[in-house]
Short mmCIF file of C-alpha atoms and ligand atoms in Angstrom, two decimals:
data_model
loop_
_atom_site.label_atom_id
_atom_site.label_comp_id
_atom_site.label_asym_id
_atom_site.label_seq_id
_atom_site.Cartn_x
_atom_site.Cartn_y
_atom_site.Cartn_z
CA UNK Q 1 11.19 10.59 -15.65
CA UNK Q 2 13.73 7.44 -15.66
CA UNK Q 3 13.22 4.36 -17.33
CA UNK Q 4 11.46 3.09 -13.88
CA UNK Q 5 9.05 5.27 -13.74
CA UNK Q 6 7.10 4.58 -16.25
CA UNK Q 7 4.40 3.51 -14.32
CA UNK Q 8 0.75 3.99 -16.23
CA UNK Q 9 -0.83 6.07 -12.93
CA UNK Q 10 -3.42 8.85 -12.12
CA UNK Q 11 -2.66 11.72 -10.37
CA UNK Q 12 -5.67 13.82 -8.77
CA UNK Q 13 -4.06 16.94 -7.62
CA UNK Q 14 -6.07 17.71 -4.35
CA UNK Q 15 -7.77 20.71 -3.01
CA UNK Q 16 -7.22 20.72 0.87
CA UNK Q 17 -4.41 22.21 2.58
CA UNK Q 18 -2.52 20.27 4.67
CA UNK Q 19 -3.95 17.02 3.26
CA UNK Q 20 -1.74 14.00 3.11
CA UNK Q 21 -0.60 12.60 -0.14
CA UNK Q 22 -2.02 9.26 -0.60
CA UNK Q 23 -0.33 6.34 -2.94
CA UNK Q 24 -3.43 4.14 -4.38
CA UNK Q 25 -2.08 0.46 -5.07
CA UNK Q 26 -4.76 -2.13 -6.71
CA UNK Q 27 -5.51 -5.08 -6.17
CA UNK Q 28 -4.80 -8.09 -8.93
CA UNK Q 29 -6.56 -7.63 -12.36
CA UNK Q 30 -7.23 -4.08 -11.25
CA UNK Q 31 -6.01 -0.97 -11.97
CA UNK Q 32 -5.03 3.05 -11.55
CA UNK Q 33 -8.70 3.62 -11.78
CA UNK Q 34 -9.93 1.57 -9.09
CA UNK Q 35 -9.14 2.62 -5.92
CA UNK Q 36 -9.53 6.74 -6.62
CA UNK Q 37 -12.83 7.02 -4.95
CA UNK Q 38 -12.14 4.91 -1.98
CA UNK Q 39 -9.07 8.09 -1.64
CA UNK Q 40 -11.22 10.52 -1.95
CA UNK Q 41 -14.05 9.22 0.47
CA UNK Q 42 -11.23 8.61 2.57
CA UNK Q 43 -9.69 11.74 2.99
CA UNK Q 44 -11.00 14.17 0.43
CA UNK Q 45 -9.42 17.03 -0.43
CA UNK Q 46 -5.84 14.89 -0.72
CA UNK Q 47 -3.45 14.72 -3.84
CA UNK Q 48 -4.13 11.01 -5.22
CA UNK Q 49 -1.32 9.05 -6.90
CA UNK Q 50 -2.16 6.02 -8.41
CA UNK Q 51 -0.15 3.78 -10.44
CA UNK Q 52 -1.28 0.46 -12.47
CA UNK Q 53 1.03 -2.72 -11.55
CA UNK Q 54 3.17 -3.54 -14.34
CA UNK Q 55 3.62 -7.66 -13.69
CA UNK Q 56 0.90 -9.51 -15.89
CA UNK Q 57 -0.88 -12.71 -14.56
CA UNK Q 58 -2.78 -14.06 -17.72
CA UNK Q 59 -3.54 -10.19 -18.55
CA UNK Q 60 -4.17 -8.86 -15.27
CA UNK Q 61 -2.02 -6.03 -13.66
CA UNK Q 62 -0.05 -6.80 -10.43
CA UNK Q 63 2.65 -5.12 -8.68
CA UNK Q 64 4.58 -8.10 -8.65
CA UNK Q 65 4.89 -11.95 -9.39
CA UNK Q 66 3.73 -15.19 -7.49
CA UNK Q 67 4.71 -18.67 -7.86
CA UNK Q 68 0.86 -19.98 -6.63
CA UNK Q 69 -1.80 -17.98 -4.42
CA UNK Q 70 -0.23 -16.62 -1.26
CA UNK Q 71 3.50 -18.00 -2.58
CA UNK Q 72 5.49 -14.85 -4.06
CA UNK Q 73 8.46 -14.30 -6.19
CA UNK Q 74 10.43 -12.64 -3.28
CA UNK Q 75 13.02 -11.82 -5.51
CA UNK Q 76 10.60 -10.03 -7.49
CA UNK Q 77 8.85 -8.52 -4.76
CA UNK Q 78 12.44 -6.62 -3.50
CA UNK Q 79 13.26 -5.49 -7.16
CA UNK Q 80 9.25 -4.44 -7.74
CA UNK Q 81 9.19 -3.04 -4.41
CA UNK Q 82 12.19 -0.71 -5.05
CA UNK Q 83 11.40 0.11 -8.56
CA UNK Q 84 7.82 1.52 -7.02
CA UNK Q 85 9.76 3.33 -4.54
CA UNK Q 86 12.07 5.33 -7.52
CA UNK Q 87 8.27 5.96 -9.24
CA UNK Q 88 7.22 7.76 -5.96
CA UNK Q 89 10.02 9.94 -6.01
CA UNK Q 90 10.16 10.89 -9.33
CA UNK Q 91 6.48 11.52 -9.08
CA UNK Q 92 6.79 13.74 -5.58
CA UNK Q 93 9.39 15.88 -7.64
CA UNK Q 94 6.94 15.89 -10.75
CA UNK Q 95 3.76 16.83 -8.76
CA UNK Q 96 5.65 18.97 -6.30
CA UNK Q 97 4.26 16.79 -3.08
CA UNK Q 98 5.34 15.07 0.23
CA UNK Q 99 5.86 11.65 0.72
CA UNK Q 100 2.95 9.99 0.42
CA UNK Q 101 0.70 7.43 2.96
CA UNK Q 102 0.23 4.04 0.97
CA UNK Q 103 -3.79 2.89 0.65
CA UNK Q 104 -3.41 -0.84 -0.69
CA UNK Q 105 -5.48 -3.33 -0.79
CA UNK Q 106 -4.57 -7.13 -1.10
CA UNK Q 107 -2.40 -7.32 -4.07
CA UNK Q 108 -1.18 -3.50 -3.45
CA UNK Q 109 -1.08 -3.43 -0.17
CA UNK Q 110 1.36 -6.78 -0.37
CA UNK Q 111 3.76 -4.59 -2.00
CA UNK Q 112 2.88 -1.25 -0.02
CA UNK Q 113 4.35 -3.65 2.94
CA UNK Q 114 7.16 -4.88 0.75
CA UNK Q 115 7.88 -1.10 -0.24
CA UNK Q 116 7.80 0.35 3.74
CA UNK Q 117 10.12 -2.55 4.94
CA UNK Q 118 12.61 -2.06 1.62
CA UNK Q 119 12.84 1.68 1.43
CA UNK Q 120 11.15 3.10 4.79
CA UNK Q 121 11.59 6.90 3.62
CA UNK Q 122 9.54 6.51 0.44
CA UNK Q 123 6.32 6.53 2.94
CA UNK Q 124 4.73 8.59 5.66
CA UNK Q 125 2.58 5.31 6.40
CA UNK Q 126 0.17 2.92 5.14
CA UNK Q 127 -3.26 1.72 5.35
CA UNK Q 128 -2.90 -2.44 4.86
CA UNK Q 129 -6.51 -3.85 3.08
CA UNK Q 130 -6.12 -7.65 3.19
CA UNK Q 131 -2.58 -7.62 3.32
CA UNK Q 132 0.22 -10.72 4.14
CA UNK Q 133 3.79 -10.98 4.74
CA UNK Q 134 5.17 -10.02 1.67
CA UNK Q 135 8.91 -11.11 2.22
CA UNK Q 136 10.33 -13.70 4.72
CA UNK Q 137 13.67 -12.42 5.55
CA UNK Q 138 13.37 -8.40 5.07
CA UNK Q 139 15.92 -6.05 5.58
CA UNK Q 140 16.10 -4.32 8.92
CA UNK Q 141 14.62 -1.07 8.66
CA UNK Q 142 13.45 1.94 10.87
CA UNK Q 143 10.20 2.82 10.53
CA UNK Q 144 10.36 4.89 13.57
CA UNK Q 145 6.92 5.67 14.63
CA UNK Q 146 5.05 5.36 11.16
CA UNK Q 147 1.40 4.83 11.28
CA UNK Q 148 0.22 2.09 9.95
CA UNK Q 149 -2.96 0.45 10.02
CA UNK Q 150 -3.80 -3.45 8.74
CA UNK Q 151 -7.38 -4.33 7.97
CA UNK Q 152 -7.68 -7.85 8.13
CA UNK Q 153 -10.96 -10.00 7.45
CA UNK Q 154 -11.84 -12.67 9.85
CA UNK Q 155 -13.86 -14.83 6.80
CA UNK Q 156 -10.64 -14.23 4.34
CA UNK Q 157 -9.97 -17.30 2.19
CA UNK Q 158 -6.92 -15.72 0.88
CA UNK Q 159 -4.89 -14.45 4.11
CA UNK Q 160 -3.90 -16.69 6.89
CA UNK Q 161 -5.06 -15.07 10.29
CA UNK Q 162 -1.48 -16.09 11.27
CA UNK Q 163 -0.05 -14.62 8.43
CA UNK Q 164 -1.85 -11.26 9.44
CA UNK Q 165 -0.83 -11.89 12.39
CA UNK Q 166 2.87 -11.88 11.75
CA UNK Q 167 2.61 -8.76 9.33
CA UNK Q 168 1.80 -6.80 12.34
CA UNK Q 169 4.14 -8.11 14.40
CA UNK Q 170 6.93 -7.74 11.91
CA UNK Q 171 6.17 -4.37 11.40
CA UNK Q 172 5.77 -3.47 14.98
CA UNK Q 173 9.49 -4.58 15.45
CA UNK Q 174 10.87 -2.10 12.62
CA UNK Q 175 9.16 0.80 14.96
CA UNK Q 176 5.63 0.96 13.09
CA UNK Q 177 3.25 2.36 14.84
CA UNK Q 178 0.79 -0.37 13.94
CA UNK Q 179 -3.01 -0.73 14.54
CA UNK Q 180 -3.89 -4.19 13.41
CA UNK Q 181 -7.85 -4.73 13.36
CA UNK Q 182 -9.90 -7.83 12.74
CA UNK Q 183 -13.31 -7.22 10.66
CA UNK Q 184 -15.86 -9.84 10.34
CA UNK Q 185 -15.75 -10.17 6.48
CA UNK Q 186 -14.25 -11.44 3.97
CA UNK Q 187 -11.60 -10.62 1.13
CA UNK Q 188 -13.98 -8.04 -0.26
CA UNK Q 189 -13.97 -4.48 1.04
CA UNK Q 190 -16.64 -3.27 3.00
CA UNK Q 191 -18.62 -0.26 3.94
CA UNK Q 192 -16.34 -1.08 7.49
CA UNK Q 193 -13.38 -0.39 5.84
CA UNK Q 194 -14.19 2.74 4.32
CA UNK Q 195 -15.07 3.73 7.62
CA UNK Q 196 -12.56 2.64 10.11
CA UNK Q 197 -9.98 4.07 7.26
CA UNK Q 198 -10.77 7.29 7.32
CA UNK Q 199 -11.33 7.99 10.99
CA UNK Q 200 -7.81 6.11 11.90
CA UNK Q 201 -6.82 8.69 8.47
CA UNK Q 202 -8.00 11.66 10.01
CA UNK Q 203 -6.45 11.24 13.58
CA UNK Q 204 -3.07 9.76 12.21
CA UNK Q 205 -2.56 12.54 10.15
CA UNK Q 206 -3.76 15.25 13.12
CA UNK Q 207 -1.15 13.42 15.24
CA UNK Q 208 1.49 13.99 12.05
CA UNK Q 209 0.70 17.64 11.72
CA UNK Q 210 0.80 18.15 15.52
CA UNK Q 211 4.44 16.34 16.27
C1 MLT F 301 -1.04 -11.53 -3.68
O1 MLT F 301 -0.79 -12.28 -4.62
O2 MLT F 301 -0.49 -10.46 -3.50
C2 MLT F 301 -2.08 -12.01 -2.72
O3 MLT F 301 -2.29 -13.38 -2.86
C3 MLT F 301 -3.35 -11.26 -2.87
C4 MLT F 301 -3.92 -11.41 -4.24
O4 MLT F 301 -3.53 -10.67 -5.12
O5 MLT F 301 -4.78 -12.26 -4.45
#
């Protein structure tokens, strides 16, 4: 492992041929523990890779630095999103599996954006909890046909609709294949996202394994 890997994570090996490898990012103050059941309701069976952020705000684990709510560090963002990037790799080649489909949720799934606009190949998709533009002015990338799905809540104090909005639109133009819903909720998750998650996980992936 290099110096940027050392990432405090989980990894659940899996059990289910052919199930896609999925990359568990937290939310702030959370950590590698938290979002392992939501994988494995999601799409049991799959290898589960789940790293802690290593920015603290006042003692809580992110995956990288804001200025204020909603206002990030994008310098930050690009170095923290590439540095994650390096951890997947050197954890594929550790753990012997394929690139895997990002599961984030607000906080993590800021930087599971930030990650599939800065280094496209480290991801076979992502699944977008509560997520918002992570970086103003990204580099142009080809995401040629990834799935992606963005689970936005209607109620959410935290994200901008517009800002939602604009995710999905910015990742549409790299070539995302991009499914952006609208749930009436909040920041929370709910039993809808659990749901809607792993029925648009189950057909993406059928659609993966059939092209
Ligand atoms: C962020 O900082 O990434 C977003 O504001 C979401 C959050 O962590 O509250």
């Amino acid at each position: 492992m290099t110096a940027k890997s050392l990432f405090t994570h989980r990894f659940e090996p899996g059990d289910r041929t052919g199930a896609p490898p999925l990359l568990l990012l937290h939310g702030t103050g959370g950590d590698e523990n938290d979002l392992l059941q939501l994988g494995a309701m999601i799409s049991p069976g799959s290898p589960l890779l789940s790293p802690r952020g290593r920015v603290l705000e006042n003692g809580m684990p992110r995956f990288f630095r804001r200025l204020a709510e909603g206002v990030f560090d994008e310098e930050d963002v690009r170095y923290r999103a590439l540095e994650l990037g390096e951890f997947v790799q050197d954890a594929r080649e550790r753990y012997g599996i394929d690139a895997p489909l990002a599961v984030g949720y607000s906080n993590g799934a800021n930087i599971a954006a930030a990650l599939l606009m800065m280094n496209p190949r480290a991801l076979s998709g992502a699944i977008l909890l509560r997520a918002m533009v992570p970086l103003t002015d990204p580099p142009e990338a080809n995401l040629d046909g990834k799935p992606v799905l963005i689970l936005s809540g209607r109620q959410d104090p935290i994200v901008p609709a517009d800002n939602a909005d604009a995710l999905a639109s910015m990742l549409s133009r790299t070539g995302a294949k991009v499914d952006h819903r609208i749930l009436p909720v909040g920041h929370q998750l709910s039993q809808a996202d659990v749901a809607l998650t792993g029925r648009w996980l189950a057909e993406a992936t059928q659609h993966t394994t059939a092209s």
